[in-house]
Amino acid sequence: MPRSLTKKRWKLSVIQDWQLYALLLVPMLYFVVFKYIPMYGVTIAFKEFNMFQGIWKSPWAGFDAFREIFKMKDFYKVLRNTFMLNLLDLVISFPAPIILALLLNEVRVKWFKKGAQTVLYLPHFISWVIIGGMVYQLLSTNTGLVNILLKSAGVKAIPFLTEPAYWVATYVGTGVWQNAGWGTIIYLAALTGINKELYEAAEVDGAGRLRKIWNITLPGIKPTIIILLIINIGHMASIGFERPYVLGNPLVTDVSDVISTFVYKVGIHSARYTIATAIGLFQAVVGLVFLLSSNYISKKITDQGIW
Amino acid sequence: MKRSIQDKIMDSFILVVVTAASVLCLVPILHLAAISLSSNGAILSNKVTIIPVELSIMAYEVVLKDAKMIGSLFFTILLVILYTIICMIMTICAAYPLTKKKLKGRDLFLLMIVFTMFFSGGLIPEYILVKTLKLTNTIWALVLPGMINAFYLIILKSFFSSIPEELEESAKMDGSTHFGTLVRIVLPLSLPVLATLSLFYAVGRWNGFMDALFYITKAELYPIQLKLYQLVISNQMSDATATEGLTSTAPIPESLKAASIMFATIPILLVYPWLQRYFISGIMIGAVKG
């Protein structure tokens, strides 16, 4: 197609659909300003950034920042902690909603199922600050309800929040608490898509309940499981800020300091913008690599992918 | 159909597990509520579990008389309303045009949006942007950077796409403009998903405190979660670590901390059941198509 013609078509289309473009204008501006300008801002990692000069005018510094972070001991610590906590989340928190959804799916009493769902979704709507408050109320060594009950049962109090190994368990446990119920929604949605006739056919063949779950229900939600698994693996390198920040305390920094809290400490507290940006960029790139490779592998093995 | 004994055992097992999970979800909240309603004496002697002991609403009276707490509450309500309205307008404005397949440049716009879901500039470039725009210590630092959630945008777009095209075509025949069709046909048909997304945006804002921690230093602009963080967590952290030899700040009575926490939780507990049926249908659509 000649160039002038394409141009003309573009013009025509913009004139015809000007209202649609007008609607899109401000949202796209939002993405440019608040998403793409910060992406350009990652060049701070390669500059000797100075707030007064701005990103553009600050002098280039090459890979100095990266050389520096790879020399930092704390960097390896937070990297290890991020992967460790995410891996535990993947192993423990990921299957929890699947199991819960399978159980809920087998509940035949309608009102009970609905009531249970209402209660199970609730923690998802509670903020990490509040969960943090609850955790301290329930688990602190001297005044926490759980330890009071343990002590009255003659068991030694457990230092849930102050001993690294227990702290990790607490971290993972609160994650399950907040999200297991909510996570079932997506699986329950997938379950409604399974053909009912399959179950009838299996019954005729004499399949028991477990057999049906194993041979029909699970394969039915397999695509959903795989997609969520890819997304989760893709997020291995990135970690939310609020959960480790709220639950962490000075006694467990060896396990609770993660990339996000470290970037906050180094960048915003100590104003070492270049170093903090470099760490953030490192995390984003590793995350992207994880996402792309898990998607690629999954496509090879199961023919399923996010794209 | 007759059910075998094996079947019945399994049913009971499932009921027990689901009940246990539900109870586990409720106990922390009930315990906190009980603490907030008990006398300090009862709390200190460790008598309170999930039922208030020596019922007292003192803590709530203290919280309600605390001008800073009330100020923070009203600021947060204002913030949540403003934020949710802006987010919804922006998300609708973006989602509707993107459902139009013949819109030139649509694929590019979509790609630009989806890309932001997988890669971002990160904390520091965003922080510097907000600082450069001079938004720190204004309400806008808590509104503008998160105006559109790309994932919610995709959910809304797929819902809009599921509305039969004939409806929009016939409106067009009757001389309706794009704006008119959106307002009079598409939006009224999308109420469940609009309610869902509003709830998500509102809860997200109500619960968020990370951005406030970064951008807000003026006490009048503290959202409730940041206020709570300082009141409850920093305080409790020093309590928890005090026994291990770290210094503790002046203690705040447990009932007061609990009452403050409940104070920030109750609004969610009140709205949540009303919107539940909406968000389930809303998320189903997003999940199945998304």
Coordinates of C-alpha atoms in Angstrom, one line a residue:
Chain A
M1 CA 0.0 0.0 0.0
P2 CA 1.4 3.4 -0.9
R3 CA 2.5 5.5 2.0
S4 CA 0.2 8.4 1.4
L5 CA -2.8 6.1 1.4
T6 CA -2.0 4.6 4.8
K7 CA -1.5 8.1 6.1
K8 CA -4.9 9.0 4.7
R9 CA -6.5 6.0 6.3
W10 CA -5.0 6.8 9.6
K11 CA -6.2 10.4 9.4
L12 CA -9.7 9.2 8.4
S13 CA -9.8 6.7 11.3
V14 CA -8.7 9.3 13.8
I15 CA -11.3 11.7 12.6
Q16 CA -14.0 9.1 12.6
D17 CA -13.2 7.7 16.0
W18 CA -11.9 10.9 17.6
Q19 CA -14.1 10.3 20.6
L20 CA -12.4 7.0 21.3
Y21 CA -8.9 8.6 21.0
A22 CA -10.0 11.3 23.3
L23 CA -11.1 8.8 25.9
L24 CA -7.7 7.0 25.6
L25 CA -5.7 10.2 25.8
V26 CA -5.4 10.7 29.5
P27 CA -5.1 7.0 30.4
M28 CA -2.2 6.6 27.9
L29 CA -0.7 9.8 29.3
Y30 CA -0.8 8.2 32.7
F31 CA 1.1 5.1 31.4
V32 CA 3.7 7.3 29.8
V33 CA 4.3 9.5 32.8
F34 CA 4.0 7.1 35.7
K35 CA 5.2 3.9 34.0
Y36 CA 7.4 4.7 31.1
I37 CA 9.2 7.7 32.5
P38 CA 10.3 5.6 35.6
M39 CA 11.5 3.0 33.1
Y40 CA 13.7 5.7 31.5
G41 CA 14.6 6.5 35.1
V42 CA 16.5 3.2 35.4
T43 CA 19.3 5.0 33.6
I44 CA 20.0 6.4 37.1
A45 CA 21.7 3.1 37.8
F46 CA 24.3 4.0 35.2
K47 CA 24.7 7.6 36.3
E48 CA 26.2 9.6 39.0
F49 CA 22.8 10.8 39.9
N50 CA 22.2 14.1 41.5
M51 CA 18.8 15.3 42.4
F52 CA 19.5 18.9 41.4
Q53 CA 20.8 18.1 38.0
G54 CA 18.0 15.6 37.3
I55 CA 18.3 12.3 35.4
W56 CA 19.1 13.8 32.1
K57 CA 21.9 16.0 33.1
S58 CA 23.6 13.8 35.7
P59 CA 26.9 12.4 34.3
W60 CA 27.2 8.8 33.2
A61 CA 29.0 6.4 35.4
G62 CA 28.8 3.1 33.5
F63 CA 28.6 0.0 35.5
D64 CA 30.1 1.4 38.7
A65 CA 26.9 0.9 40.7
F66 CA 26.7 -2.7 39.7
R67 CA 30.3 -3.3 40.5
E68 CA 29.6 -1.8 43.9
I69 CA 26.4 -3.9 44.7
F70 CA 28.1 -7.1 43.7
K71 CA 30.7 -6.3 46.4
M72 CA 28.1 -5.7 49.1
K73 CA 27.6 -8.5 51.5
D74 CA 24.1 -7.4 52.3
F75 CA 23.1 -7.6 48.7
Y76 CA 23.7 -11.4 48.6
K77 CA 21.8 -11.7 51.9
V78 CA 18.7 -9.9 50.6
L79 CA 18.9 -11.8 47.4
R80 CA 19.0 -15.1 49.2
N81 CA 16.2 -14.1 51.5
T82 CA 14.0 -13.0 48.6
F83 CA 14.4 -16.3 46.8
M84 CA 14.1 -18.3 50.0
L85 CA 10.8 -16.7 51.1
N86 CA 9.4 -16.8 47.6
L87 CA 10.4 -20.4 47.1
L88 CA 8.7 -21.3 50.4
D89 CA 5.6 -19.4 49.4
L90 CA 5.6 -21.3 46.1
V91 CA 5.9 -24.7 47.8
I92 CA 3.5 -24.0 50.6
S93 CA 1.2 -21.2 49.7
F94 CA 0.7 -22.1 46.1
P95 CA -1.0 -25.5 46.6
A96 CA -3.1 -24.3 49.6
P97 CA -5.9 -22.7 47.5
I98 CA -5.9 -25.6 45.1
I99 CA -6.5 -28.1 47.9
L100 CA -9.1 -25.7 49.5
A101 CA -10.9 -25.3 46.2
L102 CA -11.1 -29.0 45.7
L103 CA -12.5 -29.4 49.2
L104 CA -15.0 -26.6 48.7
N105 CA -16.1 -28.1 45.4
E106 CA -17.0 -31.3 47.2
V107 CA -19.1 -29.6 49.8
R108 CA -22.7 -30.4 49.0
V109 CA -24.5 -28.3 51.6
K110 CA -25.0 -25.1 49.7
W111 CA -25.4 -22.7 52.6
F112 CA -22.4 -24.1 54.3
K113 CA -20.3 -23.7 51.2
K114 CA -21.4 -20.1 50.8
G115 CA -20.8 -19.3 54.4
A116 CA -17.3 -20.8 54.4
Q117 CA -16.4 -18.9 51.2
T118 CA -17.5 -15.6 52.8
V119 CA -15.3 -16.2 55.8
L120 CA -12.3 -17.6 53.8
Y121 CA -12.2 -14.6 51.4
L122 CA -12.2 -12.1 54.3
P123 CA -8.5 -12.1 55.2
H124 CA -7.6 -11.0 51.7
F125 CA -9.3 -7.6 52.5
I126 CA -7.3 -7.0 55.6
S127 CA -4.2 -4.9 55.3
W128 CA -0.7 -6.0 56.2
V129 CA -0.5 -3.4 58.9
I130 CA -3.5 -4.9 60.6
I131 CA -2.3 -8.5 60.0
G132 CA 1.0 -7.4 61.6
G133 CA -0.9 -6.1 64.6
M134 CA -2.8 -9.4 64.8
V135 CA 0.3 -11.4 64.5
Y136 CA 1.9 -9.5 67.4
Q137 CA -1.2 -9.9 69.5
L138 CA -1.4 -13.6 68.8
L139 CA 2.2 -14.7 68.6
S140 CA 4.5 -12.5 70.7
T141 CA 6.5 -14.5 73.2
N142 CA 5.1 -13.2 76.5
T143 CA 1.7 -11.7 75.8
G144 CA 0.5 -13.6 72.7
L145 CA -2.5 -15.7 72.9
V146 CA -0.9 -18.7 71.3
N147 CA 2.0 -18.8 73.6
I148 CA -0.2 -18.2 76.7
L149 CA -2.2 -21.3 75.6
L150 CA 1.0 -23.2 75.0
K151 CA 2.4 -22.3 78.4
S152 CA -0.8 -23.3 80.1
A153 CA -0.6 -26.6 78.4
G154 CA 2.9 -27.0 79.8
V155 CA 4.8 -26.4 76.5
K156 CA 7.6 -24.0 76.3
A157 CA 6.8 -20.7 74.6
I158 CA 7.8 -20.5 70.9
P159 CA 9.6 -17.3 69.8
F160 CA 7.6 -16.9 66.6
L161 CA 8.8 -13.4 65.9
T162 CA 12.3 -13.3 67.3
E163 CA 13.9 -16.5 66.2
P164 CA 14.8 -16.6 62.5
A165 CA 13.5 -20.1 61.7
Y166 CA 10.2 -19.5 63.5
W167 CA 10.0 -16.1 61.9
V168 CA 10.2 -17.6 58.4
A169 CA 7.3 -20.0 59.4
T170 CA 5.3 -17.0 60.6
Y171 CA 6.0 -15.2 57.4
V172 CA 4.8 -18.1 55.3
G173 CA 1.9 -18.9 57.5
T174 CA 0.5 -15.3 57.4
G175 CA 0.7 -15.5 53.6
V176 CA -1.3 -18.7 53.6
W177 CA -3.8 -17.1 56.0
Q178 CA -4.3 -14.0 53.9
N179 CA -4.5 -15.6 50.5
A180 CA -5.4 -19.3 50.5
G181 CA -9.2 -18.5 50.6
W182 CA -9.0 -15.8 48.1
G183 CA -6.9 -17.9 45.8
T184 CA -9.7 -20.5 45.6
I185 CA -11.9 -18.1 43.5
I186 CA -10.0 -18.5 40.4
Y187 CA -9.9 -22.4 40.7
L188 CA -13.6 -22.5 41.6
A189 CA -14.3 -20.5 38.4
A190 CA -12.2 -23.0 36.4
L191 CA -14.1 -25.8 38.0
T192 CA -17.5 -24.5 36.8
G193 CA -16.1 -25.0 33.3
I194 CA -15.7 -28.8 33.6
N195 CA -18.2 -30.8 31.6
K196 CA -20.6 -32.5 34.0
E197 CA -21.1 -35.5 31.7
L198 CA -17.5 -36.5 32.4
Y199 CA -18.5 -37.2 36.0
E200 CA -21.6 -39.1 35.0
A201 CA -19.6 -41.2 32.6
A202 CA -17.0 -41.9 35.3
E203 CA -19.7 -42.9 37.7
V204 CA -21.1 -45.4 35.2
D205 CA -17.6 -46.9 35.0
G206 CA -17.6 -47.2 38.7
A207 CA -15.2 -44.5 39.7
G208 CA -15.1 -43.4 43.3
R209 CA -14.9 -39.8 44.5
L210 CA -11.2 -39.7 44.8
R211 CA -10.8 -41.3 41.4
K212 CA -13.1 -38.6 39.9
I213 CA -11.1 -35.8 41.6
W214 CA -7.9 -37.3 40.3
N215 CA -8.9 -38.1 36.8
I216 CA -11.4 -35.3 36.0
T217 CA -11.4 -32.4 38.4
L218 CA -7.6 -31.9 38.6
P219 CA -7.0 -32.3 34.9
G220 CA -9.9 -29.8 34.4
I221 CA -8.1 -27.1 36.3
K222 CA -4.7 -28.0 35.1
P223 CA -4.4 -25.1 32.6
T224 CA -5.3 -22.6 35.4
I225 CA -2.8 -24.2 37.8
I226 CA 0.0 -24.0 35.2
I227 CA -0.7 -20.4 34.2
L228 CA -0.7 -19.3 37.9
L229 CA 2.4 -21.3 38.5
I230 CA 4.2 -19.6 35.6
I231 CA 3.2 -16.2 36.9
N232 CA 4.4 -17.2 40.4
I233 CA 7.7 -18.4 39.2
G234 CA 8.0 -15.2 37.1
H235 CA 7.7 -13.3 40.4
M236 CA 10.4 -15.2 42.2
A237 CA 12.8 -12.3 42.1
S238 CA 10.3 -9.6 43.2
I239 CA 8.8 -9.5 46.6
G240 CA 6.1 -7.3 48.1
F241 CA 7.3 -4.6 50.5
E242 CA 4.6 -4.5 53.1
R243 CA 4.6 -8.0 54.4
P244 CA 8.3 -8.4 55.2
Y245 CA 8.4 -4.7 56.3
V246 CA 5.5 -5.1 58.8
L247 CA 6.5 -8.5 60.1
G248 CA 10.3 -7.9 60.2
N249 CA 12.1 -6.7 63.4
P250 CA 15.6 -6.0 64.4
L251 CA 16.2 -9.5 65.7
V252 CA 15.5 -11.3 62.5
T253 CA 17.0 -9.1 59.8
D254 CA 19.2 -12.0 58.8
V255 CA 16.1 -13.6 57.2
S256 CA 13.6 -10.8 56.9
D257 CA 15.7 -8.2 54.9
V258 CA 14.6 -8.7 51.3
I259 CA 15.2 -6.8 48.1
S260 CA 12.2 -4.4 48.4
T261 CA 13.0 -3.4 52.0
F262 CA 16.7 -3.1 51.2
V263 CA 16.0 -0.8 48.2
Y264 CA 13.9 1.3 50.6
K265 CA 16.6 1.4 53.2
V266 CA 19.5 2.1 50.8
G267 CA 17.5 4.4 48.4
I268 CA 15.0 6.4 50.4
H269 CA 16.6 6.3 53.9
S270 CA 20.2 6.8 52.9
A271 CA 19.4 8.6 49.6
R272 CA 21.9 6.4 47.7
Y273 CA 19.7 6.5 44.6
T274 CA 22.2 5.1 42.1
I275 CA 22.9 2.0 44.2
A276 CA 19.2 1.4 45.0
T277 CA 18.1 1.9 41.4
A278 CA 20.8 -0.6 40.3
I279 CA 19.5 -3.2 42.7
G280 CA 15.9 -2.5 41.5
L281 CA 17.0 -2.9 37.9
F282 CA 18.8 -6.1 38.6
Q283 CA 15.7 -7.5 40.3
A284 CA 13.5 -6.4 37.4
V285 CA 15.7 -8.0 34.8
V286 CA 16.1 -11.3 36.7
G287 CA 12.4 -11.3 37.2
L288 CA 11.8 -10.9 33.5
V289 CA 14.2 -13.7 32.7
F290 CA 12.4 -15.9 35.1
L291 CA 9.1 -15.1 33.6
L292 CA 10.2 -15.6 30.0
S293 CA 12.0 -18.9 30.8
S294 CA 9.2 -20.4 32.9
N295 CA 6.8 -19.5 30.1
Y296 CA 9.1 -21.0 27.5
I297 CA 9.6 -24.2 29.5
S298 CA 6.0 -24.6 30.2
K299 CA 5.1 -24.1 26.5
K300 CA 7.6 -26.8 25.6
I301 CA 6.3 -29.3 28.1
T302 CA 2.6 -28.7 28.5
D303 CA 1.7 -26.5 25.5
Q304 CA 0.4 -23.9 28.0
G305 CA 1.7 -20.4 28.4
I306 CA 0.7 -16.9 29.3
W307 CA 1.2 -15.9 25.6
Chain B
M1 CA -28.9 -42.2 44.9
K2 CA -27.7 -44.1 47.9
R3 CA -24.4 -43.0 49.4
S4 CA -21.9 -45.4 50.7
I5 CA -20.3 -45.2 54.2
Q6 CA -17.0 -44.3 52.6
D7 CA -18.7 -41.4 50.9
K8 CA -20.2 -40.2 54.2
I9 CA -16.8 -40.4 56.0
M10 CA -15.3 -38.3 53.2
D11 CA -18.1 -35.8 53.5
S12 CA -17.6 -35.4 57.2
F13 CA -13.8 -35.1 56.7
I14 CA -14.3 -32.3 54.2
L15 CA -16.7 -30.5 56.5
V16 CA -14.3 -30.7 59.4
V17 CA -11.4 -29.4 57.3
V18 CA -13.4 -26.5 55.7
T19 CA -14.8 -25.6 59.1
A20 CA -11.4 -25.6 60.7
A21 CA -10.0 -23.3 57.9
S22 CA -12.9 -20.9 58.4
V23 CA -12.4 -20.8 62.1
L24 CA -8.7 -20.1 61.6
C25 CA -9.7 -17.1 59.4
L26 CA -11.9 -15.7 62.1
V27 CA -10.1 -16.3 65.3
P28 CA -7.4 -13.6 64.9
I29 CA -10.1 -11.0 64.2
L30 CA -12.3 -12.2 67.1
H31 CA -9.3 -12.2 69.4
L32 CA -8.5 -8.6 68.5
A33 CA -12.1 -7.6 68.9
A34 CA -12.2 -9.3 72.3
I35 CA -9.0 -7.5 73.4
S36 CA -10.4 -4.2 72.3
L37 CA -13.5 -4.7 74.4
S38 CA -11.8 -6.0 77.6
S39 CA -10.4 -4.1 80.6
N40 CA -6.7 -3.7 80.8
G41 CA -6.6 -5.8 83.9
A42 CA -8.1 -8.7 82.2
I43 CA -5.8 -8.4 79.3
L44 CA -2.7 -8.3 81.4
S45 CA -3.7 -11.3 83.4
N46 CA -4.1 -13.2 80.1
K47 CA -7.7 -14.0 80.5
V48 CA -8.9 -12.8 77.1
T49 CA -9.3 -15.3 74.2
I50 CA -12.1 -14.6 71.8
I51 CA -14.7 -13.4 74.3
P52 CA -14.3 -10.0 76.0
V53 CA -13.6 -10.2 79.7
E54 CA -14.9 -7.4 81.9
L55 CA -16.5 -5.6 79.0
S56 CA -15.3 -2.1 78.6
I57 CA -15.6 0.4 75.7
M58 CA -13.0 2.7 77.2
A59 CA -10.5 2.0 74.4
Y60 CA -12.9 3.0 71.8
E61 CA -13.8 6.2 73.7
V62 CA -10.1 7.0 73.8
V63 CA -9.7 6.4 70.1
L64 CA -12.8 8.4 69.2
K65 CA -11.6 11.3 71.3
D66 CA -8.2 11.3 69.7
A67 CA -8.4 14.2 67.2
K68 CA -5.4 12.9 65.2
M69 CA -7.0 9.5 64.8
I70 CA -10.3 11.0 63.6
G71 CA -8.5 13.4 61.4
S72 CA -6.6 10.5 59.8
L73 CA -9.8 8.6 59.4
F74 CA -11.6 11.4 57.6
F75 CA -8.6 12.1 55.4
T76 CA -8.5 8.4 54.5
I77 CA -12.2 8.4 53.6
L78 CA -11.7 11.4 51.4
L79 CA -8.7 9.9 49.9
V80 CA -10.4 6.5 49.1
I81 CA -13.4 8.2 47.5
L82 CA -11.3 10.5 45.4
Y83 CA -9.0 7.7 44.4
T84 CA -11.7 5.3 43.5
I85 CA -13.6 7.7 41.4
I86 CA -10.5 8.8 39.5
C87 CA -9.4 5.2 39.0
M88 CA -12.7 4.1 37.7
I89 CA -13.1 6.9 35.3
M90 CA -9.6 6.3 34.0
T91 CA -10.0 2.6 33.7
I92 CA -13.3 2.9 31.9
C93 CA -11.9 5.5 29.5
A94 CA -9.0 3.2 28.7
A95 CA -11.0 -0.1 28.5
Y96 CA -13.8 1.0 26.2
P97 CA -11.8 2.2 23.2
L98 CA -9.6 -0.8 23.4
T99 CA -12.5 -3.1 22.8
K100 CA -12.9 -1.6 19.4
K101 CA -11.1 -3.9 17.0
K102 CA -11.0 -1.4 14.2
L103 CA -9.4 1.3 16.3
K104 CA -6.1 2.1 14.6
G105 CA -3.1 1.6 17.0
R106 CA -5.1 -0.6 19.4
D107 CA -2.5 -3.3 19.4
L108 CA 0.3 -0.9 20.2
F109 CA -1.7 0.7 23.1
L110 CA -2.5 -2.8 24.4
L111 CA 1.2 -3.8 24.2
M112 CA 2.3 -0.7 26.0
I113 CA -0.2 -1.4 28.8
V114 CA 0.6 -5.1 29.1
F115 CA 4.3 -4.5 29.1
T116 CA 4.0 -2.5 32.3
M117 CA 2.6 -5.6 34.0
F118 CA 6.0 -7.3 33.5
F119 CA 8.5 -4.6 33.8
S120 CA 8.7 -1.5 35.8
G121 CA 11.2 1.2 36.6
G122 CA 11.2 0.2 40.2
L123 CA 11.0 2.0 43.5
I124 CA 13.6 4.6 43.2
P125 CA 12.8 6.0 39.7
E126 CA 9.2 6.2 40.8
Y127 CA 10.1 7.9 44.0
I128 CA 12.3 10.4 42.1
L129 CA 9.5 11.1 39.6
V130 CA 7.0 11.8 42.4
K131 CA 9.6 14.1 44.0
T132 CA 10.4 15.9 40.8
L133 CA 6.7 16.5 40.1
K134 CA 6.5 18.0 43.6
L135 CA 3.8 15.7 44.7
T136 CA 5.3 14.7 48.0
N137 CA 3.3 15.7 51.0
T138 CA 0.2 16.2 48.9
I139 CA -2.8 13.9 48.5
W140 CA -1.9 13.5 44.9
A141 CA 1.2 11.4 45.7
L142 CA -1.3 8.8 47.0
V143 CA -3.7 9.1 44.0
L144 CA -1.8 9.8 40.7
P145 CA 0.9 7.1 40.7
G146 CA -1.6 4.3 41.0
M147 CA -4.5 5.5 38.9
I148 CA -4.8 2.5 36.6
N149 CA -4.2 -1.1 37.5
A150 CA -3.3 -2.8 34.2
F151 CA -4.8 -6.1 35.4
Y152 CA -8.1 -4.5 36.3
L153 CA -8.1 -2.7 33.0
I154 CA -7.8 -6.1 31.2
I155 CA -10.6 -7.5 33.3
L156 CA -12.9 -4.6 32.4
K157 CA -11.9 -4.7 28.7
S158 CA -12.8 -8.4 28.5
F159 CA -16.1 -7.7 30.2
F160 CA -16.9 -4.9 27.7
S161 CA -16.0 -7.2 24.9
S162 CA -18.5 -9.8 26.1
I163 CA -21.4 -7.3 25.6
P164 CA -23.1 -8.3 22.3
E165 CA -21.9 -6.1 19.5
E166 CA -25.4 -5.9 18.0
L167 CA -26.5 -3.7 20.9
E168 CA -23.9 -1.1 20.2
E169 CA -24.5 -1.4 16.5
S170 CA -28.2 -0.6 16.9
A171 CA -27.4 2.3 19.2
K172 CA -25.1 3.6 16.5
M173 CA -27.9 3.3 13.9
D174 CA -30.1 5.4 16.2
G175 CA -27.4 8.1 16.0
S176 CA -25.7 7.5 19.3
T177 CA -22.1 8.7 19.6
H178 CA -19.3 6.6 21.2
F179 CA -19.7 8.6 24.4
G180 CA -23.5 8.0 24.3
T181 CA -23.2 4.3 23.8
L182 CA -20.7 4.0 26.6
V183 CA -22.7 5.9 29.1
R184 CA -26.2 4.7 28.1
I185 CA -25.6 1.1 27.1
V186 CA -22.2 -0.3 28.1
L187 CA -21.9 1.0 31.6
P188 CA -25.4 0.1 32.8
L189 CA -24.8 -3.5 31.6
S190 CA -21.4 -3.6 33.4
L191 CA -22.5 -2.8 36.9
P192 CA -21.3 -6.0 38.6
V193 CA -17.8 -5.7 37.3
L194 CA -17.8 -1.9 37.9
A195 CA -18.8 -2.6 41.5
T196 CA -16.1 -5.2 41.8
L197 CA -13.3 -3.1 40.5
S198 CA -14.4 -0.1 42.6
L199 CA -14.2 -2.3 45.7
F200 CA -10.8 -3.5 44.7
Y201 CA -9.5 0.0 44.1
A202 CA -11.1 1.2 47.3
V203 CA -9.8 -1.6 49.5
G204 CA -6.4 -1.3 47.9
R205 CA -6.2 2.4 48.8
W206 CA -7.7 1.8 52.3
N207 CA -5.2 -0.8 53.0
G208 CA -2.1 0.7 51.4
F209 CA 0.6 2.4 53.3
M210 CA 3.8 1.9 51.5
D211 CA 3.4 5.0 49.3
A212 CA 2.4 7.1 52.3
L213 CA 5.5 5.8 54.1
F214 CA 7.6 7.1 51.2
Y215 CA 5.9 10.3 50.3
I216 CA 4.1 11.7 53.3
T217 CA 5.8 13.2 56.3
K218 CA 3.1 15.7 57.3
A219 CA 1.0 14.2 60.1
E220 CA -2.3 15.7 58.8
L221 CA -1.8 13.7 55.6
Y222 CA -1.2 10.3 57.3
P223 CA -3.6 7.7 56.0
I224 CA -5.1 5.5 58.7
Q225 CA -2.8 2.5 57.9
L226 CA 0.4 4.6 58.3
K227 CA -1.0 6.0 61.5
L228 CA -1.7 2.5 62.7
Y229 CA 1.7 1.3 61.7
Q230 CA 3.3 3.9 63.9
L231 CA 0.9 3.4 66.7
V232 CA 0.8 -0.4 66.7
I233 CA 3.6 -2.1 64.9
S234 CA 6.6 0.1 65.8
N235 CA 5.3 0.1 69.4
Q236 CA 4.6 -3.6 69.5
M237 CA 7.9 -4.4 67.9
S238 CA 9.7 -2.8 70.7
D239 CA 7.5 -4.8 73.1
A240 CA 8.3 -8.0 71.4
T241 CA 12.0 -7.4 71.4
A242 CA 12.1 -5.7 74.8
T243 CA 12.6 -9.0 76.6
E244 CA 15.6 -9.7 74.5
G245 CA 17.3 -6.7 75.9
L246 CA 16.4 -4.0 73.4
T247 CA 14.9 -0.7 74.7
S248 CA 11.2 -0.2 74.8
T249 CA 9.3 3.0 74.3
A250 CA 6.4 4.0 76.5
P251 CA 3.9 1.2 76.3
I252 CA 0.5 1.8 74.8
P253 CA -2.3 -0.2 76.5
E254 CA -3.1 -3.4 74.5
S255 CA -6.8 -2.6 74.4
L256 CA -6.0 0.8 72.8
K257 CA -3.9 -0.8 70.1
A258 CA -6.6 -3.4 69.4
A259 CA -9.3 -0.8 69.3
S260 CA -7.3 1.3 66.8
I261 CA -6.8 -1.8 64.7
M262 CA -10.5 -2.7 64.9
F263 CA -11.3 0.9 64.0
A264 CA -9.5 0.5 60.7
T265 CA -11.0 -2.9 60.0
I266 CA -14.6 -2.3 60.8
P267 CA -15.3 -0.2 57.6
I268 CA -14.1 -3.1 55.5
L269 CA -16.1 -5.6 57.5
L270 CA -19.1 -3.4 56.9
V271 CA -18.8 -3.0 53.1
Y272 CA -17.4 -6.4 52.3
P273 CA -20.6 -8.6 52.7
W274 CA -22.6 -6.2 50.5
L275 CA -20.3 -6.3 47.6
Q276 CA -19.3 -10.0 47.9
R277 CA -21.8 -11.3 45.3
Y278 CA -20.6 -8.7 42.9
F279 CA -17.0 -9.4 43.2
I280 CA -17.4 -13.1 42.8
S281 CA -19.2 -12.7 39.5
G282 CA -16.8 -10.0 38.5
I283 CA -13.7 -12.0 39.2
M284 CA -15.2 -15.1 37.5
I285 CA -15.5 -13.2 34.3
G286 CA -12.0 -11.9 34.6
A287 CA -10.6 -15.3 35.6
V288 CA -12.3 -17.3 32.9
K289 CA -11.6 -14.9 30.0
G290 CA -8.6 -13.1 31.4

